Structures are given as structure tokens and as C-alpha cells.
Amino acid sequence: DGGITQSPKYLFRKEGQNVTLSCEQNLNHDAMYWYRQDPGQGLRLIYYSQIVNDFQKGDIAEGYSVSREKKESFPLTVTSAQKNPTAFYLCASSGGLHQPQHFGDGTRLSIL
Amino acid sequence: EDKVVQSPLSLVVHEGDTVTLNCSYEVTNFRSLLWYKQEKKAPTFLFMLTSSGIEKKSGRLSSILDKKELFSILNITATQTGDSAVYLCAVQRQGGSEKLVFGKGTKLTVNP
């Protein structure tokens, strides 16, 4: 089945640790996105990529990093510089300007 | 600064009621407005609206856009308990990127 797969579903981070969230899609979409969702805050854009080997910062990129080495994959690293990483992280992809974004099931990150 | 405001933030109704959810926006270079339904995990796509005054329908759900007054409504008739979810409104800007700006969502609870 075509879709977006995020892993893991739950992740715990220790102080000072970097963690990487996986996002894979088999929809052949060029554009991919990472959002953060906090209670009562809606979705906020962290990073996005419109093509392989290129990506741009979103509204809240500080403390995060990404790579886009393959069309299918857009991993997000939450670095130790992100002081408040506890949130629900959603990955999305889109097939073009006139196509809606479709979302994965998310990763819930918590601090130990 | 781009802004998307949804109202009400939460709503409790009984099965069979009709509900109207509101979304107003202030966005530079508007391209489209999207509605999503989020239950526990991934937001699922409902509608994409680009033209004023043209209603989109899917079963008991319908939506319309007013580009002059800068708002959209999502109607749900004959509500069911399965309609309980957070409904998200997002606006896409023109200009070569497919970035979305999200509202905070409306939490709908449908009681039997």
C-alpha cells in the first residue's frame, strides 16, 4: 500500500542526546515536510524539502536538522540544542502545488 | 505575519446535530485552503478549496470558501460519534512553495 511511514511511534530522549525520527514515503512525492504539534498549538513547520538534496527551514527550525539524500526518505534529528523537544512530530508529503499534503501517523517524543 | 484562526476551539454536540466550524485567515498571496480531520494520529485530508462560492461535498461533510471575507466553513450534518475529532484548517500560499499555515484546530465531541 502507498503511504507515509514514521518510526518509531514512541521515543524517549535523555538529556544531551540527539535522536533521529524516520520518515519514509512510497508515493513518489517530491516534497516532504516535518511538523511539530503541541497541545493547543496546531501544527508548526520545522523543515521542508521540495527536491532531493535540498531543504529549507520552516518556522521553528532551531534545534533540529534534516537530510534528504533519497526521494523516499526525510529523517529529522532532534539535537540536544532543542530544549523543549517533548511533542508529537508529524511527517507529510505532497505530489505537487495543487495536491494536498498527506501525513504519517506521527512519532511522540518525550524526555526521560 | 500569516494567521489562521479557527472557532470555536471546542464543541460538544449530540448525535444527529448539525455543526458549523469556522476558519478565518490573513495570508499573503493565498493559493488554497485545506481541511483535515485528526482523530488520534495522522490528520486525514477532507477538502481543498481554491475558488470562492463553490461548495465541496463528501457525504455528510461540506465546505465553502469566501475569498472576499477571508473565511471558510466546514459543515457536518447528522453528526455521529465517529465524527469526534480535531478538525484542522490550513492555508497554502502562492510563491513556489507548498508550505501550509495551520490553525489551532476545533475539537468536536459528539455524544450518543
mmCIF file of N, CA and C in Angstrom, chain B:
data_model
loop_
_atom_site.group_PDB
_atom_site.id
_atom_site.type_symbol
_atom_site.label_atom_id
_atom_site.label_comp_id
_atom_site.label_asym_id
_atom_site.label_seq_id
_atom_site.Cartn_x
_atom_site.Cartn_y
_atom_site.Cartn_z
ATOM 1 N N GLU B 1 2.327 39.067 9.460
ATOM 2 C CA GLU B 1 2.517 37.650 9.730
ATOM 3 C C GLU B 1 1.250 36.890 9.361
ATOM 4 N N ASP B 2 1.424 35.761 8.679
ATOM 5 C CA ASP B 2 0.283 34.944 8.285
ATOM 6 C C ASP B 2 -0.435 34.379 9.501
ATOM 7 N N LYS B 3 -1.766 34.335 9.406
ATOM 8 C CA LYS B 3 -2.546 33.900 10.560
ATOM 9 C C LYS B 3 -3.767 33.117 10.110
ATOM 10 N N VAL B 4 -4.035 32.015 10.805
ATOM 11 C CA VAL B 4 -5.239 31.220 10.561
ATOM 12 C C VAL B 4 -5.918 31.015 11.915
ATOM 13 N N VAL B 5 -7.181 31.427 12.026
ATOM 14 C CA VAL B 5 -7.894 31.366 13.294
ATOM 15 C C VAL B 5 -9.140 30.506 13.144
ATOM 16 N N GLN B 6 -9.240 29.489 13.991
ATOM 17 C CA GLN B 6 -10.403 28.608 13.953
ATOM 18 C C GLN B 6 -11.295 28.855 15.165
ATOM 19 N N SER B 7 -12.586 28.721 14.932
ATOM 20 C CA SER B 7 -13.530 28.858 16.038
ATOM 21 C C SER B 7 -14.727 27.951 15.810
ATOM 22 N N PRO B 8 -15.339 27.448 16.895
ATOM 23 C CA PRO B 8 -14.824 27.534 18.259
ATOM 24 C C PRO B 8 -13.625 26.621 18.443
ATOM 25 N N LEU B 9 -12.936 26.725 19.564
ATOM 26 C CA LEU B 9 -11.807 25.829 19.826
ATOM 27 C C LEU B 9 -12.293 24.451 20.224
ATOM 28 N N SER B 10 -13.464 24.399 20.864
ATOM 29 C CA SER B 10 -14.036 23.098 21.167
ATOM 30 C C SER B 10 -15.554 23.193 21.136
ATOM 31 N N LEU B 11 -16.172 22.041 20.917
ATOM 32 C CA LEU B 11 -17.608 21.995 20.696
ATOM 33 C C LEU B 11 -18.111 20.610 21.104
ATOM 34 N N VAL B 12 -19.190 20.579 21.886
ATOM 35 C CA VAL B 12 -19.788 19.304 22.283
ATOM 36 C C VAL B 12 -21.232 19.290 21.799
ATOM 37 N N VAL B 13 -21.597 18.260 21.052
ATOM 38 C CA VAL B 13 -22.946 18.158 20.496
ATOM 39 C C VAL B 13 -23.484 16.749 20.722
ATOM 40 N N HIS B 14 -24.768 16.571 20.408
ATOM 41 C CA HIS B 14 -25.374 15.249 20.480
ATOM 42 C C HIS B 14 -25.486 14.663 19.088
ATOM 43 N N GLU B 15 -25.461 13.354 19.026
ATOM 44 C CA GLU B 15 -25.634 12.677 17.734
ATOM 45 C C GLU B 15 -26.865 13.210 17.027
ATOM 46 N N GLY B 16 -26.710 13.444 15.720
ATOM 47 C CA GLY B 16 -27.829 13.936 14.923
ATOM 48 C C GLY B 16 -27.813 15.439 14.739
ATOM 49 N N ASP B 17 -27.064 16.148 15.581
ATOM 50 C CA ASP B 17 -26.982 17.610 15.436
ATOM 51 C C ASP B 17 -26.195 17.966 14.174
ATOM 52 N N THR B 18 -26.398 19.194 13.719
ATOM 53 C CA THR B 18 -25.593 19.766 12.630
ATOM 54 C C THR B 18 -24.625 20.776 13.223
ATOM 55 N N VAL B 19 -23.386 20.735 12.782
ATOM 56 C CA VAL B 19 -22.378 21.660 13.309
ATOM 57 C C VAL B 19 -21.731 22.445 12.175
ATOM 58 N N THR B 20 -21.286 23.670 12.525
ATOM 59 C CA THR B 20 -20.543 24.512 11.587
ATOM 60 C C THR B 20 -19.253 24.945 12.248
ATOM 61 N N LEU B 21 -18.150 24.625 11.613
ATOM 62 C CA LEU B 21 -16.835 25.014 12.107
ATOM 63 C C LEU B 21 -16.307 26.148 11.223
ATOM 64 N N ASN B 22 -15.641 27.104 11.867
ATOM 65 C CA ASN B 22 -15.213 28.307 11.166
ATOM 66 C C ASN B 22 -13.699 28.411 11.072
ATOM 67 N N CYS B 23 -13.245 29.012 9.965
ATOM 68 C CA CYS B 23 -11.821 29.240 9.761
ATOM 69 C C CYS B 23 -11.647 30.576 9.057
ATOM 70 N N SER B 24 -10.983 31.529 9.707
ATOM 71 C CA SER B 24 -10.681 32.799 9.057
ATOM 72 C C SER B 24 -9.166 32.907 8.884
ATOM 73 N N TYR B 25 -8.740 33.673 7.905
ATOM 74 C CA TYR B 25 -7.310 33.715 7.620
ATOM 75 C C TYR B 25 -6.857 35.091 7.158
ATOM 76 N N GLU B 26 -5.591 35.365 7.440
ATOM 77 C CA GLU B 26 -4.890 36.528 6.887
ATOM 78 C C GLU B 26 -3.572 35.988 6.363
ATOM 79 N N VAL B 27 -3.497 35.797 5.071
ATOM 80 C CA VAL B 27 -2.324 35.170 4.455
ATOM 81 C C VAL B 27 -1.960 35.943 3.209
ATOM 82 N N THR B 28 -0.680 36.212 3.068
ATOM 83 C CA THR B 28 -0.201 36.885 1.864
ATOM 84 C C THR B 28 -0.225 35.915 0.692
ATOM 85 N N ASN B 29 -0.731 36.354 -0.437
ATOM 86 C CA ASN B 29 -0.711 35.542 -1.665
ATOM 87 C C ASN B 29 -1.366 34.180 -1.479
ATOM 88 N N PHE B 30 -2.619 34.192 -1.143
ATOM 89 C CA PHE B 30 -3.404 32.977 -0.904
ATOM 90 C C PHE B 30 -3.436 32.102 -2.149
ATOM 91 N N ARG B 31 -3.259 30.769 -1.926
ATOM 92 C CA ARG B 31 -3.429 29.812 -3.021
ATOM 93 C C ARG B 31 -4.627 28.904 -2.754
ATOM 94 N N SER B 32 -4.686 28.298 -1.572
ATOM 95 C CA SER B 32 -5.776 27.358 -1.300
ATOM 96 C C SER B 32 -5.963 27.213 0.208
ATOM 97 N N LEU B 33 -7.122 26.668 0.576
ATOM 98 C CA LEU B 33 -7.432 26.380 1.980
ATOM 99 C C LEU B 33 -7.790 24.904 2.076
ATOM 100 N N LEU B 34 -7.252 24.248 3.090
ATOM 101 C CA LEU B 34 -7.463 22.815 3.252
ATOM 102 C C LEU B 34 -8.069 22.525 4.616
ATOM 103 N N TRP B 35 -8.921 21.511 4.665
ATOM 104 C CA TRP B 35 -9.471 20.992 5.912
ATOM 105 C C TRP B 35 -8.976 19.553 6.111
ATOM 106 N N TYR B 36 -8.585 19.269 7.363
ATOM 107 C CA TYR B 36 -8.164 17.933 7.755
ATOM 108 C C TYR B 36 -8.938 17.505 8.996
ATOM 109 N N LYS B 37 -9.080 16.175 9.154
ATOM 110 C CA LYS B 37 -9.665 15.589 10.353
ATOM 111 C C LYS B 37 -8.561 14.808 11.061
ATOM 112 N N GLN B 38 -8.376 15.058 12.356
ATOM 113 C CA GLN B 38 -7.357 14.344 13.115
ATOM 114 C C GLN B 38 -8.003 13.644 14.298
ATOM 115 N N GLU B 39 -7.958 12.318 14.285
ATOM 116 C CA GLU B 39 -8.507 11.558 15.399
ATOM 117 C C GLU B 39 -7.418 11.314 16.433
ATOM 118 N N LYS B 40 -6.645 10.248 16.298
ATOM 119 C CA LYS B 40 -5.581 10.037 17.282
ATOM 120 C C LYS B 40 -4.208 10.354 16.692
ATOM 121 N N LYS B 41 -4.036 10.093 15.441
ATOM 122 C CA LYS B 41 -2.695 10.149 14.866
ATOM 123 C C LYS B 41 -2.622 11.096 13.666
ATOM 124 N N ALA B 42 -2.602 10.515 12.456
ATOM 125 C CA ALA B 42 -2.370 11.309 11.263
ATOM 126 C C ALA B 42 -3.593 12.139 10.903
ATOM 127 N N PRO B 43 -3.404 13.436 10.622
ATOM 128 C CA PRO B 43 -4.508 14.188 10.018
ATOM 129 C C PRO B 43 -4.866 13.569 8.668
ATOM 130 N N THR B 44 -6.159 13.403 8.418
ATOM 131 C CA THR B 44 -6.587 12.884 7.118
ATOM 132 C C THR B 44 -7.258 14.001 6.332
ATOM 133 N N PHE B 45 -6.965 14.060 5.070
ATOM 134 C CA PHE B 45 -7.411 15.133 4.195
ATOM 135 C C PHE B 45 -8.913 15.058 3.959
ATOM 136 N N LEU B 46 -9.577 16.212 4.044
ATOM 137 C CA LEU B 46 -11.014 16.288 3.764
ATOM 138 C C LEU B 46 -11.277 17.057 2.461
ATOM 139 N N PHE B 47 -10.889 18.333 2.448
ATOM 140 C CA PHE B 47 -11.190 19.189 1.299
ATOM 141 C C PHE B 47 -10.032 20.136 1.016
ATOM 142 N N MET B 48 -9.909 20.489 -0.277
ATOM 143 C CA MET B 48 -9.042 21.582 -0.699
ATOM 144 C C MET B 48 -9.914 22.571 -1.470
ATOM 145 N N LEU B 49 -9.878 23.836 -1.057
ATOM 146 C CA LEU B 49 -10.724 24.867 -1.655
ATOM 147 C C LEU B 49 -9.845 25.946 -2.261
ATOM 148 N N THR B 50 -10.127 26.297 -3.500
ATOM 149 C CA THR B 50 -9.354 27.347 -4.155
ATOM 150 C C THR B 50 -10.227 28.472 -4.684
ATOM 151 N N SER B 51 -11.482 28.186 -4.957
ATOM 152 C CA SER B 51 -12.369 29.188 -5.566
ATOM 153 C C SER B 51 -13.481 29.562 -4.614
ATOM 154 N N SER B 52 -13.853 30.837 -4.628
ATOM 155 C CA SER B 52 -14.935 31.325 -3.774
ATOM 156 C C SER B 52 -16.267 30.773 -4.219
ATOM 157 N N GLY B 53 -17.114 30.471 -3.236
ATOM 158 C CA GLY B 53 -18.515 30.193 -3.510
ATOM 159 C C GLY B 53 -18.824 28.818 -4.045
ATOM 160 N N ILE B 54 -17.836 27.989 -4.253
ATOM 161 C CA ILE B 54 -18.089 26.644 -4.791
ATOM 162 C C ILE B 54 -18.036 25.657 -3.635
ATOM 163 N N GLU B 55 -19.196 25.031 -3.349
ATOM 164 C CA GLU B 55 -19.261 24.106 -2.230
ATOM 165 C C GLU B 55 -18.672 22.758 -2.625
ATOM 166 N N LYS B 56 -17.877 22.215 -1.722
ATOM 167 C CA LYS B 56 -17.379 20.853 -1.907
ATOM 168 C C LYS B 56 -18.097 19.957 -0.900
ATOM 169 N N LYS B 57 -18.493 18.773 -1.360
ATOM 170 C CA LYS B 57 -19.263 17.862 -0.501
ATOM 171 C C LYS B 57 -18.649 16.467 -0.522
ATOM 172 N N SER B 58 -18.737 15.836 0.637
ATOM 173 C CA SER B 58 -18.359 14.436 0.740
ATOM 174 C C SER B 58 -19.240 13.811 1.811
ATOM 175 N N GLY B 59 -20.277 13.141 1.376
ATOM 176 C CA GLY B 59 -21.218 12.542 2.332
ATOM 177 C C GLY B 59 -21.908 13.610 3.153
ATOM 178 N N ARG B 60 -21.752 13.517 4.480
ATOM 179 C CA ARG B 60 -22.414 14.483 5.369
ATOM 180 C C ARG B 60 -21.568 15.738 5.598
ATOM 181 N N LEU B 61 -20.378 15.775 5.028
ATOM 182 C CA LEU B 61 -19.497 16.927 5.207
ATOM 183 C C LEU B 61 -19.536 17.814 3.968
ATOM 184 N N SER B 62 -19.479 19.114 4.205
ATOM 185 C CA SER B 62 -19.392 20.053 3.100
ATOM 186 C C SER B 62 -18.597 21.265 3.555
ATOM 187 N N SER B 63 -18.030 21.985 2.591
ATOM 188 C CA SER B 63 -17.220 23.145 2.920
ATOM 189 C C SER B 63 -17.305 24.160 1.801
ATOM 190 N N ILE B 64 -17.137 25.426 2.178
ATOM 191 C CA ILE B 64 -17.189 26.503 1.203
ATOM 192 C C ILE B 64 -16.194 27.571 1.611
ATOM 193 N N LEU B 65 -15.713 28.302 0.612
ATOM 194 C CA LEU B 65 -14.690 29.328 0.824
ATOM 195 C C LEU B 65 -15.225 30.688 0.388
ATOM 196 N N ASP B 66 -14.925 31.726 1.160
ATOM 197 C CA ASP B 66 -15.250 33.103 0.790
ATOM 198 C C ASP B 66 -13.947 33.895 0.749
ATOM 199 N N LYS B 67 -13.417 34.123 -0.442
ATOM 200 C CA LYS B 67 -12.116 34.782 -0.570
ATOM 201 C C LYS B 67 -12.205 36.289 -0.373
ATOM 202 N N LYS B 68 -13.407 36.829 -0.439
ATOM 203 C CA LYS B 68 -13.563 38.261 -0.201
ATOM 204 C C LYS B 68 -13.522 38.551 1.293
ATOM 205 N N GLU B 69 -14.247 37.732 2.057
ATOM 206 C CA GLU B 69 -14.284 37.918 3.511
ATOM 207 C C GLU B 69 -13.211 37.105 4.223
ATOM 208 N N LEU B 70 -12.441 36.319 3.496
ATOM 209 C CA LEU B 70 -11.295 35.564 4.022
ATOM 210 C C LEU B 70 -11.703 34.559 5.093
ATOM 211 N N PHE B 71 -12.672 33.705 4.752
ATOM 212 C CA PHE B 71 -13.012 32.645 5.699
ATOM 213 C C PHE B 71 -13.588 31.441 4.964
ATOM 214 N N SER B 72 -13.628 30.342 5.710
ATOM 215 C CA SER B 72 -14.222 29.118 5.209
ATOM 216 C C SER B 72 -15.030 28.492 6.339
ATOM 217 N N ILE B 73 -16.056 27.721 5.980
ATOM 218 C CA ILE B 73 -16.794 26.946 6.963
ATOM 219 C C ILE B 73 -16.807 25.482 6.560
ATOM 220 N N LEU B 74 -16.831 24.641 7.575
ATOM 221 C CA LEU B 74 -16.978 23.200 7.393
ATOM 222 C C LEU B 74 -18.267 22.793 8.095
ATOM 223 N N ASN B 75 -19.192 22.237 7.355
ATOM 224 C CA ASN B 75 -20.458 21.783 7.912
ATOM 225 C C ASN B 75 -20.490 20.268 8.018
ATOM 226 N N ILE B 76 -21.026 19.789 9.128
ATOM 227 C CA ILE B 76 -21.246 18.356 9.283
ATOM 228 C C ILE B 76 -22.706 18.180 9.690
ATOM 229 N N THR B 77 -23.475 17.484 8.875
ATOM 230 C CA THR B 77 -24.883 17.248 9.183
ATOM 231 C C THR B 77 -25.053 15.872 9.799
ATOM 232 N N ALA B 78 -26.144 15.707 10.557
ATOM 233 C CA ALA B 78 -26.474 14.410 11.168
ATOM 234 C C ALA B 78 -25.244 13.780 11.800
ATOM 235 N N THR B 79 -24.615 14.505 12.729
ATOM 236 C CA THR B 79 -23.351 14.055 13.306
ATOM 237 C C THR B 79 -23.469 12.674 13.944
ATOM 238 N N GLN B 80 -22.341 11.950 13.908
ATOM 239 C CA GLN B 80 -22.227 10.622 14.512
ATOM 240 C C GLN B 80 -21.054 10.631 15.469
ATOM 241 N N THR B 81 -21.005 9.659 16.377
ATOM 242 C CA THR B 81 -19.900 9.629 17.345
ATOM 243 C C THR B 81 -18.557 9.502 16.630
ATOM 244 N N GLY B 82 -18.551 8.891 15.472
ATOM 245 C CA GLY B 82 -17.315 8.754 14.705
ATOM 246 C C GLY B 82 -16.806 10.066 14.120
ATOM 247 N N ASP B 83 -17.606 11.113 14.212
ATOM 248 C CA ASP B 83 -17.149 12.432 13.758
ATOM 249 C C ASP B 83 -16.320 13.131 14.818
ATOM 250 N N SER B 84 -16.280 12.574 16.024
ATOM 251 C CA SER B 84 -15.493 13.172 17.102
ATOM 252 C C SER B 84 -14.021 13.185 16.701
ATOM 253 N N ALA B 85 -13.423 14.366 16.699
ATOM 254 C CA ALA B 85 -12.040 14.532 16.232
ATOM 255 C C ALA B 85 -11.660 15.995 16.391
ATOM 256 N N VAL B 86 -10.407 16.284 16.092
ATOM 257 C CA VAL B 86 -9.969 17.671 15.940
ATOM 258 C C VAL B 86 -9.969 17.980 14.444
ATOM 259 N N TYR B 87 -10.615 19.073 14.077
ATOM 260 C CA TYR B 87 -10.671 19.480 12.676
ATOM 261 C C TYR B 87 -9.707 20.644 12.473
ATOM 262 N N LEU B 88 -8.778 20.450 11.557
ATOM 263 C CA LEU B 88 -7.722 21.422 11.301
ATOM 264 C C LEU B 88 -7.968 22.144 9.992
ATOM 265 N N CYS B 89 -7.751 23.445 10.019
ATOM 266 C CA CYS B 89 -7.813 24.280 8.822
ATOM 267 C C CYS B 89 -6.390 24.735 8.513
ATOM 268 N N ALA B 90 -6.021 24.740 7.249
ATOM 269 C CA ALA B 90 -4.680 25.186 6.854
ATOM 270 C C ALA B 90 -4.776 25.976 5.563
ATOM 271 N N VAL B 91 -3.889 26.942 5.412
ATOM 272 C CA VAL B 91 -3.879 27.770 4.217
ATOM 273 C C VAL B 91 -2.527 27.651 3.532
ATOM 274 N N GLN B 92 -2.561 27.545 2.218
ATOM 275 C CA GLN B 92 -1.352 27.450 1.420
ATOM 276 C C GLN B 92 -1.143 28.764 0.680
ATOM 277 N N ARG B 93 0.122 29.230 0.666
ATOM 278 C CA ARG B 93 0.446 30.470 -0.029
ATOM 279 C C ARG B 93 0.943 30.182 -1.434
ATOM 280 N N GLN B 94 0.847 31.144 -2.301
ATOM 281 C CA GLN B 94 1.477 31.041 -3.615
ATOM 282 C C GLN B 94 2.949 31.399 -3.474
ATOM 283 N N GLY B 95 3.746 31.076 -4.505
ATOM 284 C CA GLY B 95 5.135 31.525 -4.471
ATOM 285 C C GLY B 95 6.154 30.424 -4.526
ATOM 286 N N GLY B 96 5.782 29.281 -5.095
ATOM 287 C CA GLY B 96 6.788 28.254 -5.336
ATOM 288 C C GLY B 96 6.972 27.258 -4.228
ATOM 289 N N SER B 97 6.333 27.468 -3.098
ATOM 290 C CA SER B 97 6.443 26.503 -2.010
ATOM 291 C C SER B 97 5.058 25.983 -1.675
ATOM 292 N N GLU B 98 4.987 24.779 -1.122
ATOM 293 C CA GLU B 98 3.686 24.231 -0.760
ATOM 294 C C GLU B 98 3.448 24.309 0.738
ATOM 295 N N LYS B 99 4.141 25.215 1.409
ATOM 296 C CA LYS B 99 4.011 25.299 2.860
ATOM 297 C C LYS B 99 2.583 25.606 3.265
ATOM 298 N N LEU B 100 2.174 24.994 4.390
ATOM 299 C CA LEU B 100 0.858 25.242 4.955
ATOM 300 C C LEU B 100 0.994 25.985 6.272
ATOM 301 N N VAL B 101 0.059 26.893 6.510
ATOM 302 C CA VAL B 101 -0.058 27.560 7.801
ATOM 303 C C VAL B 101 -1.332 27.032 8.452
ATOM 304 N N PHE B 102 -1.200 26.438 9.631
ATOM 305 C CA PHE B 102 -2.320 25.773 10.282
ATOM 306 C C PHE B 102 -2.944 26.646 11.361
ATOM 307 N N GLY B 103 -4.253 26.486 11.535
ATOM 308 C CA GLY B 103 -4.922 26.993 12.718
ATOM 309 C C GLY B 103 -4.736 26.013 13.869
ATOM 310 N N LYS B 104 -5.270 26.383 15.046
ATOM 311 C CA LYS B 104 -5.087 25.545 16.230
ATOM 312 C C LYS B 104 -6.061 24.375 16.284
ATOM 313 N N GLY B 105 -7.055 24.391 15.425
ATOM 314 C CA GLY B 105 -7.979 23.267 15.381
ATOM 315 C C GLY B 105 -9.231 23.495 16.208
ATOM 316 N N THR B 106 -10.291 22.788 15.835
ATOM 317 C CA THR B 106 -11.527 22.739 16.623
ATOM 318 C C THR B 106 -11.741 21.306 17.069
ATOM 319 N N LYS B 107 -11.839 21.112 18.383
ATOM 320 C CA LYS B 107 -12.092 19.780 18.916
ATOM 321 C C LYS B 107 -13.591 19.542 19.003
ATOM 322 N N LEU B 108 -14.080 18.613 18.222
ATOM 323 C CA LEU B 108 -15.503 18.273 18.190
ATOM 324 C C LEU B 108 -15.731 16.975 18.936
ATOM 325 N N THR B 109 -16.656 17.016 19.871
ATOM 326 C CA THR B 109 -17.068 15.810 20.594
ATOM 327 C C THR B 109 -18.542 15.573 20.316
ATOM 328 N N VAL B 110 -18.873 14.382 19.812
ATOM 329 C CA VAL B 110 -20.250 14.025 19.529
ATOM 330 C C VAL B 110 -20.665 12.947 20.513
ATOM 331 N N ASN B 111 -21.613 13.288 21.374
ATOM 332 C CA ASN B 111 -22.099 12.341 22.390
ATOM 333 C C ASN B 111 -23.306 11.571 21.886
ATOM 334 N N PRO B 112 -23.402 10.296 22.275
ATOM 335 C CA PRO B 112 -24.554 9.495 21.812
ATOM 336 C C PRO B 112 -25.862 9.962 22.445
#
